[in-house]
Amino acid sequence: MSEWWTYRPSDFLLFSPRVYERLIESHNAGVWPWQLAALAAGLVLIGLVRRGGPQSGRAALALAGAGLAMSGWGFLWSRYAGINWAAAYAAPAFLTAGAGFAAVAALLNAPLRPTVRPAGALAAVLLALAVIAYPLAAPSLGKPWSAAEIAGVMPDPSALAALGVAALVRRPFLAAALAAVPALWSLYAAMTLFTLGAPEAWLIAAGLALFVAAVTARAVQPYR
Amino acid sequence: MPEIDRRAVVAGMAALGAAGLVGAAGAQQAPKPLMKTIPSSGEAIPAVGLGTWITFNVGEDQALRDESAEVMRAFFEAGGRMIDSSPMYGSAQAVVGHGLKKLGSQQALFSAEKVWISSGRDGPGQIEQTRRFWGVPRFDLLQVHNLLAFDSHFETLEAMKAEGKVRYVGVTTSEGRRHGDLEKLLATRKLDFVQLTYNPVDREAEQRLLPLARERGIAVIVNRPFRQGDLTEELEGEKLPDFAGELGATSWAQLILKFVASHPAVTCAIPATTSVSHVRENLAAVSGPMPDEAMRERIAKALTEI
C-alpha cells in the first residue's frame, strides 16, 4: 500500500453503523434460541476456570475453542463477510484457532493453572467481562435486546473469552499461540467499533488490557 | 438584477449551452440536470451521478436493499445516469444489481465500475463477476481502482475496449493520494476518464491534474465531494451565505456540488447517499444557475471560514 501513512481507520470502514447493527439483530433472530445455550456455556466456562483442576481446564479450553469456531462460522463467514471482505479471511482463522484450543484440550493433561494470583484473578475478570458484561452492553446503551452480543454467537465476546482462557494456559508458548487470533481480532474489532462510534469498543479495549495485565503478571510471577 | 446574480445566471446558462442540454432517457422530472461532455466521444452525461461507497453495502438485508433500489429509482427519475461502484465496496455491486433488476431495464444507466485486485491475471475474472452482480451486458466505463496493478489491468481494459466490451476506460484515486503517479498516467496514457477527490476544501487537483485532464481531453469524475459526509455534517446548522439564494441553492450540499460541477474540467460528481430526498437534492443542485469563477471562490471561502 503506497502512502500508507495517509490512511486512517475510517478509510477501511466499508459499512455504516446502521447496517452493522441490523446485521447483528438479523443474526440473533436467525440463531435464536442458541443464545440461551451459549450463555449457559459461558457461565459454565467461568465455573470451570474458577474450580481449576486438570479436567476442568481441558473442558474450559474446549468450550472457548467451540465459541471461536461457532462465531467464526455462524457470524463471520455466514453473515459479516457479506459486508466486510476482511471477515472472509478472519473466519478460517477463527476455525483454526478453535481447533487449536480443542487440540490443546485433548493433548495436555493439565493445561491451565488458574488459581495463581494475580494472573488468575485478572483472567477471571476478563471472562466475566466477555460472558456477562458484553451481552449487557447493547441494552445498556439503549439498543434492543436483540442486539445483545453473546460469547459463542458473536465473535467479539468469543474472542475475549478465548483470551481469558489463553492467559491461563500453563506453557507460555502455547498461550501465545492460542491468543494470537483472538488478540488480533480484538484489536481489529476495537478499531472498527471506535470508527463506527460504538461504545462497545471500550469493552474490547478493556478486555485487551486485562489480557496484557494477566500475561504480564504471569511473566513476573511465573506459574509453578 | 444585482451584478453577482447576473453573473451566476449567465455562467450557468453558458455552461448549459456549452455542454449541450441533452435530456436523459428515463428522466421524468423537470428541470433537467446540467449535462457535461465526455471529451473522448462527445457524449453528454449529467454532471451528478451516484456513488455507492458504504451507502450501498447493506449485505443481504432485504429492507435496506429495497431502500437502495428506491434511491436508484429517484436518481433515474431526476435525470441521473452514472452509477459508480467497485469490488472493494463489499456487497454494493450486488445491491446495485438488485436495484436494476427491481426497477427494470434502465436505458439511462451509465455503468461505471472498477477492477481492484493485485494480480493482473485475475482482472478479467473479477470484471466478469462484477458484470454478473450488476446483470448488465457490458459496462460503459471500467477503471483501474486506486492504480492497483495499473499496467496489467489497463492492458486488459484497452483490449476490452478494442473488442467493444466496454465503452470507456479510466483510472481512479481518492483523498489526494498518488497524484504524482496519476499525473504521469494522464500525460502518457490514452485515458477516457480519471476519478479523483475534489471539493471546496480539497483543492489540490486544481493545481495540475484538472488542467492536465482538460488539456488531454480526459473526463473527470469527482468522488468524495462531501468528504464522505464529513463536510455536510460539520456544516449542519450553519447558516447558508446570502449568495446561496442567487444560485438557487437551498443547502450546503447543493453549494458544494455547484462548486465541484462548475469546474470546467469536471464531468461528473458522484456523491453517495442512502436518502431519496438527498439524491433528488443532489441532482437539483446542478439544475439551476451555476457559479462563475468569482462565485466559486466565494463558496470555497465561506466553507473554509466555518
Coordinates of C-alpha atoms in Angstrom, one line a residue:
Chain A
M1 CA 0.0 0.0 0.0
S2 CA 1.5 3.3 -1.1
E3 CA 1.4 6.4 1.1
W4 CA 0.2 4.2 3.9
W5 CA 0.7 7.0 6.4
T6 CA -2.2 8.9 4.9
Y7 CA -4.7 6.2 5.7
R8 CA -7.0 6.3 8.7
P9 CA -9.1 3.6 10.2
S10 CA -12.2 5.2 8.6
D11 CA -10.7 4.6 5.2
F12 CA -11.1 0.8 5.8
L13 CA -14.7 1.0 7.1
L14 CA -17.0 -0.4 4.4
F15 CA -20.3 -0.1 6.1
S16 CA -22.5 2.2 8.2
P17 CA -23.3 1.7 11.9
R18 CA -26.9 1.1 11.0
V19 CA -26.1 -1.7 8.6
Y20 CA -23.8 -3.4 11.2
E21 CA -26.4 -3.1 14.0
R22 CA -29.1 -4.6 11.8
L23 CA -26.8 -7.4 10.8
I24 CA -26.3 -8.3 14.5
E25 CA -30.0 -8.2 15.1
S26 CA -30.7 -10.3 12.0
H27 CA -28.1 -12.9 13.1
N28 CA -29.6 -13.1 16.6
A29 CA -33.0 -13.6 15.1
G30 CA -31.7 -16.3 12.8
V31 CA -29.9 -18.4 15.5
W32 CA -32.5 -18.0 18.4
P33 CA -32.6 -19.7 20.9
W34 CA -29.0 -20.8 20.5
Q35 CA -28.1 -17.7 22.6
L36 CA -29.5 -19.3 25.7
A37 CA -27.3 -22.4 25.3
A38 CA -24.3 -20.2 24.5
L39 CA -24.9 -18.0 27.6
A40 CA -25.2 -21.1 29.8
A41 CA -22.0 -22.5 28.3
G42 CA -20.2 -19.2 29.0
L43 CA -21.3 -19.4 32.7
V44 CA -20.1 -23.0 32.8
L45 CA -16.8 -21.8 31.4
I46 CA -16.4 -19.3 34.2
G47 CA -17.2 -22.0 36.7
L48 CA -14.7 -24.4 35.2
V49 CA -11.9 -21.9 35.3
R50 CA -12.7 -21.0 38.9
R51 CA -12.8 -24.6 40.0
G52 CA -9.5 -25.4 38.4
G53 CA -8.1 -28.9 38.1
P54 CA -7.0 -30.9 35.0
Q55 CA -10.4 -31.9 33.7
S56 CA -11.9 -28.5 34.3
G57 CA -9.0 -26.9 32.4
R58 CA -9.4 -29.1 29.4
A59 CA -13.2 -28.6 29.3
A60 CA -12.7 -24.8 29.6
L61 CA -10.3 -24.8 26.6
A62 CA -12.7 -26.9 24.6
L63 CA -15.6 -24.6 25.3
A64 CA -13.5 -21.5 24.4
G65 CA -12.5 -23.1 21.2
A66 CA -16.0 -24.1 20.4
G67 CA -17.1 -20.5 20.9
L68 CA -14.5 -19.3 18.4
A69 CA -15.5 -21.8 15.9
M70 CA -19.2 -21.2 16.2
S71 CA -19.0 -17.5 16.0
G72 CA -16.4 -17.7 13.2
W73 CA -18.6 -19.9 11.1
G74 CA -22.0 -18.6 12.1
F75 CA -21.4 -14.9 12.0
L76 CA -18.1 -14.0 10.3
W77 CA -18.4 -16.4 7.4
S78 CA -22.1 -16.7 7.0
R79 CA -23.1 -13.0 7.6
Y80 CA -20.3 -10.5 8.3
A81 CA -18.3 -11.4 5.2
G82 CA -21.2 -10.1 3.1
I83 CA -20.5 -6.5 4.0
N84 CA -16.8 -6.8 5.1
W85 CA -14.4 -8.9 2.9
A86 CA -11.9 -8.9 5.8
A87 CA -14.3 -11.2 7.7
A88 CA -14.0 -13.8 5.0
Y89 CA -10.3 -14.1 6.0
A90 CA -11.0 -13.9 9.7
A91 CA -13.5 -16.8 9.6
P92 CA -11.0 -19.6 8.7
A93 CA -8.6 -18.1 11.3
F94 CA -11.3 -18.4 14.0
L95 CA -12.0 -22.0 12.9
T96 CA -8.2 -22.8 13.0
A97 CA -7.9 -21.1 16.4
G98 CA -10.9 -23.1 17.7
A99 CA -9.3 -26.3 16.5
G100 CA -6.1 -25.2 18.3
F101 CA -7.9 -24.8 21.6
A102 CA -9.5 -28.2 21.1
A103 CA -6.2 -29.8 20.3
V104 CA -4.5 -28.4 23.5
A105 CA -7.5 -29.6 25.5
A106 CA -7.2 -33.1 24.0
L107 CA -3.4 -33.4 24.3
L108 CA -2.4 -31.7 27.6
N109 CA -3.3 -33.3 30.8
A110 CA -3.4 -30.2 33.0
P111 CA -3.4 -27.3 30.6
L112 CA -4.5 -24.5 33.0
R113 CA -3.2 -23.1 36.3
P114 CA -5.9 -20.5 37.1
T115 CA -5.5 -20.3 40.8
V116 CA -2.3 -18.3 40.9
R117 CA -2.8 -14.7 41.7
P118 CA -3.0 -12.1 40.3
A119 CA -3.0 -13.5 36.8
G120 CA -5.8 -15.9 37.6
A121 CA -7.9 -13.1 39.1
L122 CA -7.3 -10.9 36.1
A123 CA -8.3 -13.7 33.7
A124 CA -11.4 -14.3 35.7
V125 CA -12.4 -10.7 35.4
L126 CA -11.8 -10.9 31.7
L127 CA -14.0 -13.9 31.4
A128 CA -16.8 -12.2 33.3
L129 CA -16.5 -9.2 31.0
A130 CA -16.8 -11.4 27.9
V131 CA -19.6 -13.7 29.2
I132 CA -21.7 -11.4 31.4
A133 CA -20.9 -7.7 30.8
Y134 CA -20.6 -7.8 27.0
P135 CA -24.2 -9.1 26.3
L136 CA -25.5 -6.4 28.6
A137 CA -23.7 -3.6 26.7
A138 CA -26.3 -3.3 23.9
P139 CA -29.4 -3.0 26.2
S140 CA -27.4 -0.7 28.5
L141 CA -26.7 1.6 25.5
G142 CA -30.4 1.8 24.6
K143 CA -30.3 -0.8 21.9
P144 CA -32.8 -3.6 21.8
W145 CA -32.1 -7.0 23.5
S146 CA -32.0 -8.4 20.0
A147 CA -28.7 -6.5 19.5
A148 CA -27.0 -8.2 22.5
E149 CA -23.8 -9.9 21.6
I150 CA -23.2 -13.3 23.4
A151 CA -20.0 -15.3 23.6
G152 CA -20.3 -18.3 21.4
V153 CA -22.6 -16.5 19.0
M154 CA -20.8 -13.3 18.2
P155 CA -17.0 -13.0 17.5
D156 CA -16.1 -10.1 19.8
P157 CA -17.1 -11.6 23.1
S158 CA -16.0 -15.0 21.9
A159 CA -12.5 -13.7 21.3
L160 CA -12.4 -12.0 24.7
A161 CA -13.5 -15.2 26.4
A162 CA -10.8 -17.1 24.5
L163 CA -8.2 -14.6 25.6
G164 CA -9.3 -15.1 29.2
V165 CA -8.6 -18.8 28.9
A166 CA -5.4 -18.5 26.8
A167 CA -4.0 -16.2 29.5
L168 CA -4.1 -19.2 31.9
V169 CA -2.5 -21.8 29.7
R170 CA 0.4 -23.2 31.6
R171 CA 3.0 -23.1 28.8
P172 CA 3.8 -19.6 27.6
F173 CA 4.5 -20.6 24.0
L174 CA 1.1 -22.3 23.8
A175 CA -0.6 -19.4 25.5
A176 CA 0.8 -17.0 22.9
A177 CA -0.1 -19.3 20.0
L178 CA -3.7 -19.7 21.2
A179 CA -4.1 -16.0 21.9
A180 CA -2.8 -14.8 18.6
V181 CA -6.1 -14.9 16.6
P182 CA -8.4 -13.7 19.3
A183 CA -6.0 -10.9 20.2
L184 CA -5.6 -9.7 16.6
W185 CA -9.3 -9.9 16.1
S186 CA -10.0 -7.9 19.3
L187 CA -7.6 -5.2 18.0
Y188 CA -9.4 -5.1 14.7
A189 CA -12.8 -5.2 16.3
A190 CA -12.0 -2.4 18.7
M191 CA -10.7 -0.2 15.9
T192 CA -13.8 -0.9 13.8
L193 CA -16.2 -0.1 16.6
F194 CA -14.2 3.1 17.6
T195 CA -14.6 4.1 13.9
L196 CA -18.3 3.3 14.0
G197 CA -18.6 5.4 17.2
A198 CA -19.8 2.3 19.1
P199 CA -19.0 2.5 22.9
E200 CA -18.6 -1.4 22.9
A201 CA -15.1 -0.6 21.6
W202 CA -14.1 0.4 25.2
L203 CA -15.2 -3.1 26.5
I204 CA -12.9 -4.8 24.0
A205 CA -10.1 -2.3 24.8
A206 CA -10.6 -3.1 28.5
G207 CA -10.5 -6.8 27.7
L208 CA -7.3 -6.5 25.8
A209 CA -5.8 -4.5 28.7
L210 CA -6.9 -7.3 31.2
F211 CA -5.3 -9.9 28.9
V212 CA -2.0 -7.9 28.7
A213 CA -2.1 -7.4 32.5
A214 CA -2.7 -11.1 33.1
V215 CA 0.2 -12.3 30.9
T216 CA 2.4 -9.7 32.3
A217 CA 1.6 -10.8 35.9
R218 CA 2.3 -14.5 35.0
A219 CA 5.6 -13.4 33.4
V220 CA 6.6 -11.5 36.5
Q221 CA 5.5 -14.3 38.8
P222 CA 5.7 -17.5 36.6
Y223 CA 3.4 -20.4 37.3
R224 CA 5.0 -23.1 39.3
Chain B
M1 CA -30.6 42.2 -11.1
P2 CA -27.5 42.5 -8.9
E3 CA -24.2 42.0 -10.6
I4 CA -23.4 38.7 -8.9
D5 CA -26.8 37.3 -9.6
R6 CA -26.5 38.1 -13.3
R7 CA -23.0 36.6 -13.4
A8 CA -24.2 33.4 -11.8
V9 CA -27.1 33.1 -14.1
V10 CA -25.1 33.9 -17.2
A11 CA -22.4 31.4 -16.2
G12 CA -25.0 28.8 -15.6
M13 CA -26.6 29.3 -18.9
A14 CA -23.2 29.3 -20.6
A15 CA -22.3 26.0 -19.0
L16 CA -25.6 24.5 -20.1
G17 CA -25.2 25.8 -23.6
A18 CA -21.6 24.7 -23.9
A19 CA -22.3 21.3 -22.8
G20 CA -25.5 20.9 -24.7
L21 CA -28.7 20.3 -22.9
V22 CA -29.4 16.7 -23.6
G23 CA -32.3 15.1 -21.9
A24 CA -31.5 11.8 -20.3
A25 CA -33.7 8.9 -21.1
G26 CA -35.9 8.0 -18.2
A27 CA -35.9 11.5 -16.8
Q28 CA -39.4 12.2 -15.6
Q29 CA -38.9 15.4 -13.6
A30 CA -38.0 18.9 -14.7
P31 CA -35.7 20.7 -14.6
K32 CA -33.1 18.6 -16.2
P33 CA -29.6 18.5 -14.7
L34 CA -26.6 20.2 -16.3
M35 CA -25.0 17.9 -18.9
K36 CA -21.3 17.7 -19.4
T37 CA -19.4 16.3 -22.4
I38 CA -17.1 13.3 -22.3
P39 CA -14.2 14.7 -24.4
S40 CA -13.1 11.5 -26.0
S41 CA -16.6 10.8 -27.5
G42 CA -18.7 13.9 -27.3
E43 CA -21.3 12.0 -25.4
A44 CA -23.1 14.2 -22.8
I45 CA -23.9 12.9 -19.3
P46 CA -25.5 14.6 -16.2
A47 CA -23.0 16.4 -14.0
V48 CA -24.1 14.5 -10.9
G49 CA -24.0 10.7 -10.6
L50 CA -24.4 8.3 -7.8
G51 CA -21.6 6.8 -5.7
T52 CA -22.1 3.5 -3.7
W53 CA -19.2 3.5 -1.2
I54 CA -20.6 2.5 2.2
T55 CA -24.1 3.5 1.4
F56 CA -25.0 0.5 -0.8
N57 CA -23.0 -2.1 1.2
V58 CA -26.0 -3.4 3.0
G59 CA -25.4 -7.2 2.6
E60 CA -28.4 -9.4 2.4
D61 CA -30.7 -7.0 4.4
Q62 CA -33.8 -7.1 2.2
A63 CA -35.3 -3.9 3.6
L64 CA -32.1 -1.9 3.1
R65 CA -31.7 -3.4 -0.4
D66 CA -35.1 -2.1 -1.3
E67 CA -34.2 1.3 0.2
S68 CA -31.2 1.4 -2.1
A69 CA -33.4 0.5 -5.1
E70 CA -35.7 3.4 -4.2
V71 CA -32.6 5.7 -4.1
M72 CA -31.8 4.5 -7.6
R73 CA -35.4 5.0 -8.8
A74 CA -35.3 8.6 -7.5
F75 CA -31.9 9.1 -9.1
F76 CA -33.1 8.0 -12.6
E77 CA -36.4 9.9 -12.2
A78 CA -34.4 13.1 -11.5
G79 CA -32.4 12.6 -14.7
G80 CA -29.3 10.8 -13.2
R81 CA -27.3 8.4 -15.3
M82 CA -23.9 7.4 -13.9
I83 CA -23.7 4.9 -11.0
D84 CA -20.2 4.0 -9.8
S85 CA -19.1 1.1 -7.7
S86 CA -16.2 -1.2 -7.1
P87 CA -15.3 -4.8 -6.0
M88 CA -13.8 -3.1 -2.9
Y89 CA -17.3 -1.9 -1.7
G90 CA -18.5 -5.2 -0.1
S91 CA -22.0 -6.1 -1.3
A92 CA -22.6 -2.7 -3.1
Q93 CA -22.3 -4.2 -6.6
A94 CA -24.9 -6.9 -5.8
V95 CA -27.1 -4.3 -4.3
V96 CA -26.9 -2.1 -7.5
G97 CA -27.8 -5.3 -9.4
H98 CA -30.8 -5.8 -7.1
G99 CA -31.9 -2.3 -7.8
L100 CA -31.5 -2.6 -11.5
K101 CA -33.5 -5.8 -11.5
K102 CA -36.2 -4.3 -9.4
L103 CA -36.5 -1.2 -11.5
G104 CA -36.4 -3.0 -14.8
S105 CA -34.3 -2.1 -17.8
Q106 CA -32.8 1.4 -17.3
Q107 CA -31.9 2.8 -20.7
A108 CA -30.4 5.9 -19.0
L109 CA -27.9 3.9 -16.9
F110 CA -24.2 4.8 -17.4
S111 CA -22.5 2.0 -15.6
A112 CA -19.1 2.8 -14.1
E113 CA -17.1 0.0 -12.4
K114 CA -13.6 -0.8 -11.4
V115 CA -11.1 -3.6 -11.3
W116 CA -9.4 -3.9 -7.9
I117 CA -7.2 -7.0 -7.5
S118 CA -3.5 -7.3 -7.1
S119 CA -2.9 -9.8 -9.8
G120 CA -3.4 -8.7 -13.4
R121 CA -4.3 -12.3 -14.4
D122 CA -7.3 -12.2 -12.1
G123 CA -8.6 -9.0 -13.5
P124 CA -10.8 -10.5 -16.3
G125 CA -12.4 -12.9 -13.9
Q126 CA -13.2 -10.2 -11.4
I127 CA -14.7 -8.0 -14.1
E128 CA -16.9 -10.8 -15.3
Q129 CA -18.1 -11.5 -11.7
T130 CA -18.8 -7.8 -11.3
R131 CA -20.8 -7.8 -14.6
R132 CA -22.9 -10.7 -13.2
F133 CA -23.6 -8.8 -10.0
W134 CA -24.9 -5.8 -12.0
G135 CA -26.8 -8.0 -14.5
V136 CA -25.7 -5.8 -17.4
P137 CA -24.4 -7.0 -20.8
R138 CA -21.4 -4.7 -20.6
F139 CA -20.1 -1.7 -18.7
D140 CA -19.9 1.8 -20.0
L141 CA -16.8 2.6 -18.0
L142 CA -14.2 0.4 -16.4
Q143 CA -11.5 2.0 -14.2
V144 CA -8.4 0.7 -12.5
H145 CA -9.1 1.2 -8.8
N146 CA -6.5 3.2 -6.9
L147 CA -3.9 2.5 -9.6
L148 CA -3.6 -1.1 -8.3
A149 CA -1.6 -3.2 -10.7
F150 CA -2.3 -0.5 -13.2
D151 CA -0.2 -1.7 -16.2
S152 CA -1.6 -5.2 -16.4
H153 CA -5.2 -4.2 -15.7
F154 CA -5.1 -1.3 -18.2
E155 CA -3.8 -3.7 -20.9
T156 CA -6.9 -5.8 -20.2
L157 CA -9.2 -2.8 -20.3
E158 CA -7.7 -1.5 -23.5
A159 CA -8.2 -4.9 -25.1
M160 CA -11.8 -5.0 -23.9
K161 CA -12.4 -1.5 -25.4
A162 CA -11.0 -2.6 -28.7
E163 CA -13.3 -5.5 -28.8
G164 CA -16.3 -3.4 -27.9
K165 CA -16.8 -5.0 -24.5
V166 CA -16.5 -1.6 -22.7
R167 CA -17.0 1.9 -24.0
Y168 CA -14.6 3.9 -21.9
V169 CA -11.5 3.2 -19.7
G170 CA -10.0 5.1 -16.8
V171 CA -8.2 5.1 -13.5
T172 CA -9.2 6.2 -10.0
T173 CA -7.6 7.5 -6.9
S174 CA -9.1 9.2 -3.8
E175 CA -8.3 11.6 -1.0
G176 CA -5.4 13.2 -2.8
R177 CA -3.2 10.0 -2.9
R178 CA -0.7 9.2 -5.6
H179 CA -1.3 12.4 -7.5
G180 CA 2.3 12.3 -8.9
D181 CA 1.7 8.8 -10.4
L182 CA -1.7 9.9 -11.6
E183 CA -0.2 12.9 -13.4
K184 CA 2.2 10.7 -15.3
L185 CA -0.6 8.4 -16.4
L186 CA -2.7 11.4 -17.5
A187 CA 0.2 12.7 -19.5
T188 CA 1.2 9.4 -21.1
R189 CA -1.8 7.0 -21.4
K190 CA -4.9 7.2 -23.6
L191 CA -7.5 7.5 -20.8
D192 CA -11.2 8.4 -21.3
F193 CA -11.8 9.0 -17.6
V194 CA -9.9 9.8 -14.4
Q195 CA -11.6 9.8 -11.0
L196 CA -10.2 11.8 -8.1
T197 CA -11.2 13.7 -4.9
Y198 CA -12.2 17.3 -5.3
N199 CA -14.3 19.7 -3.2
P200 CA -14.1 23.2 -1.9
V201 CA -11.6 22.2 0.9
D202 CA -9.6 19.6 -1.0
R203 CA -8.4 21.6 -4.0
E204 CA -5.0 20.1 -4.7
A205 CA -6.3 18.7 -8.0
E206 CA -6.8 22.2 -9.3
Q207 CA -3.0 22.7 -9.5
R208 CA -2.0 20.1 -12.1
L209 CA -4.5 17.2 -12.5
L210 CA -7.6 19.1 -13.6
P211 CA -5.8 21.4 -16.1
L212 CA -3.9 18.3 -17.5
A213 CA -7.1 16.3 -17.8
R214 CA -8.7 19.2 -19.7
E215 CA -5.7 19.6 -21.9
R216 CA -5.6 15.9 -22.7
G217 CA -9.3 15.5 -23.3
I218 CA -9.9 13.3 -20.3
A219 CA -13.3 13.3 -18.5
V220 CA -13.1 13.8 -14.7
I221 CA -15.3 12.0 -12.1
V222 CA -15.2 13.6 -8.7
N223 CA -15.5 11.3 -5.7
R224 CA -16.0 12.3 -2.1
P225 CA -17.5 15.8 -2.9
F226 CA -18.7 15.9 0.7
R227 CA -15.7 14.2 2.2
Q228 CA -17.8 11.1 2.8
G229 CA -20.4 13.2 4.6
D230 CA -18.0 14.9 7.0
L231 CA -18.3 18.2 5.3
T232 CA -22.1 18.4 5.3
E233 CA -22.1 17.0 8.9
E234 CA -19.8 19.8 10.1
L235 CA -21.9 22.4 8.3
E236 CA -25.2 21.2 9.7
G237 CA -26.9 24.1 11.5
E238 CA -24.6 26.7 9.9
K239 CA -26.4 29.5 8.2
L240 CA -26.1 29.5 4.4
P241 CA -24.3 32.5 3.0
D242 CA -26.6 35.2 1.4
F243 CA -25.3 34.4 -2.1
A244 CA -26.7 30.8 -1.9
G245 CA -30.1 32.2 -2.9
E246 CA -28.6 33.8 -6.0
L247 CA -27.5 30.3 -7.1
G248 CA -30.8 28.7 -6.2
A249 CA -29.0 26.6 -3.5
T250 CA -31.1 25.6 -0.5
S251 CA -28.3 23.6 1.3
W252 CA -24.6 23.4 1.8
A253 CA -24.6 20.2 -0.1
Q254 CA -26.0 22.0 -3.1
L255 CA -23.5 24.7 -2.8
I256 CA -20.6 22.2 -2.7
L257 CA -21.9 20.3 -5.7
K258 CA -22.3 23.5 -7.6
F259 CA -18.7 24.4 -6.8
V260 CA -17.5 20.9 -7.9
A261 CA -19.6 20.5 -11.1
S262 CA -18.9 24.1 -12.3
H263 CA -15.2 23.4 -12.7
P264 CA -14.6 23.3 -16.5
A265 CA -12.6 20.1 -16.3
V266 CA -15.1 18.2 -14.1
T267 CA -17.5 15.9 -15.9
C268 CA -19.5 14.3 -13.1
A269 CA -19.5 14.3 -9.3
I270 CA -20.6 11.1 -7.6
P271 CA -22.0 11.8 -4.1
A272 CA -23.2 8.7 -2.3
T273 CA -26.4 8.7 -0.2
T274 CA -29.0 6.4 1.3
S275 CA -31.7 9.0 1.2
V276 CA -34.2 9.6 -1.6
S277 CA -34.5 13.2 -0.7
H278 CA -30.8 13.7 -0.8
V279 CA -30.4 12.1 -4.2
R280 CA -33.1 14.5 -5.6
E281 CA -31.4 17.4 -3.9
N282 CA -28.0 16.4 -5.4
L283 CA -29.4 16.4 -8.9
A284 CA -31.3 19.6 -8.3
A285 CA -28.1 21.2 -7.4
V286 CA -26.9 21.2 -11.0
S287 CA -30.3 22.1 -12.4
G288 CA -30.2 25.8 -11.6
P289 CA -27.7 28.6 -12.0
M290 CA -24.1 27.6 -11.8
P291 CA -21.4 29.7 -10.2
D292 CA -18.7 31.5 -12.2
E293 CA -15.1 31.6 -11.0
A294 CA -15.6 34.5 -8.7
M295 CA -18.6 32.9 -7.1
R296 CA -16.8 29.6 -6.8
E297 CA -14.2 31.4 -4.7
R298 CA -16.9 32.8 -2.5
I299 CA -18.2 29.3 -1.9
A300 CA -14.8 28.0 -1.0
K301 CA -14.1 30.9 1.2
A302 CA -17.5 30.6 3.0
L303 CA -16.7 26.9 3.7
T304 CA -13.2 27.4 4.9
E305 CA -14.2 30.2 7.2
I306 CA -16.6 27.9 9.1

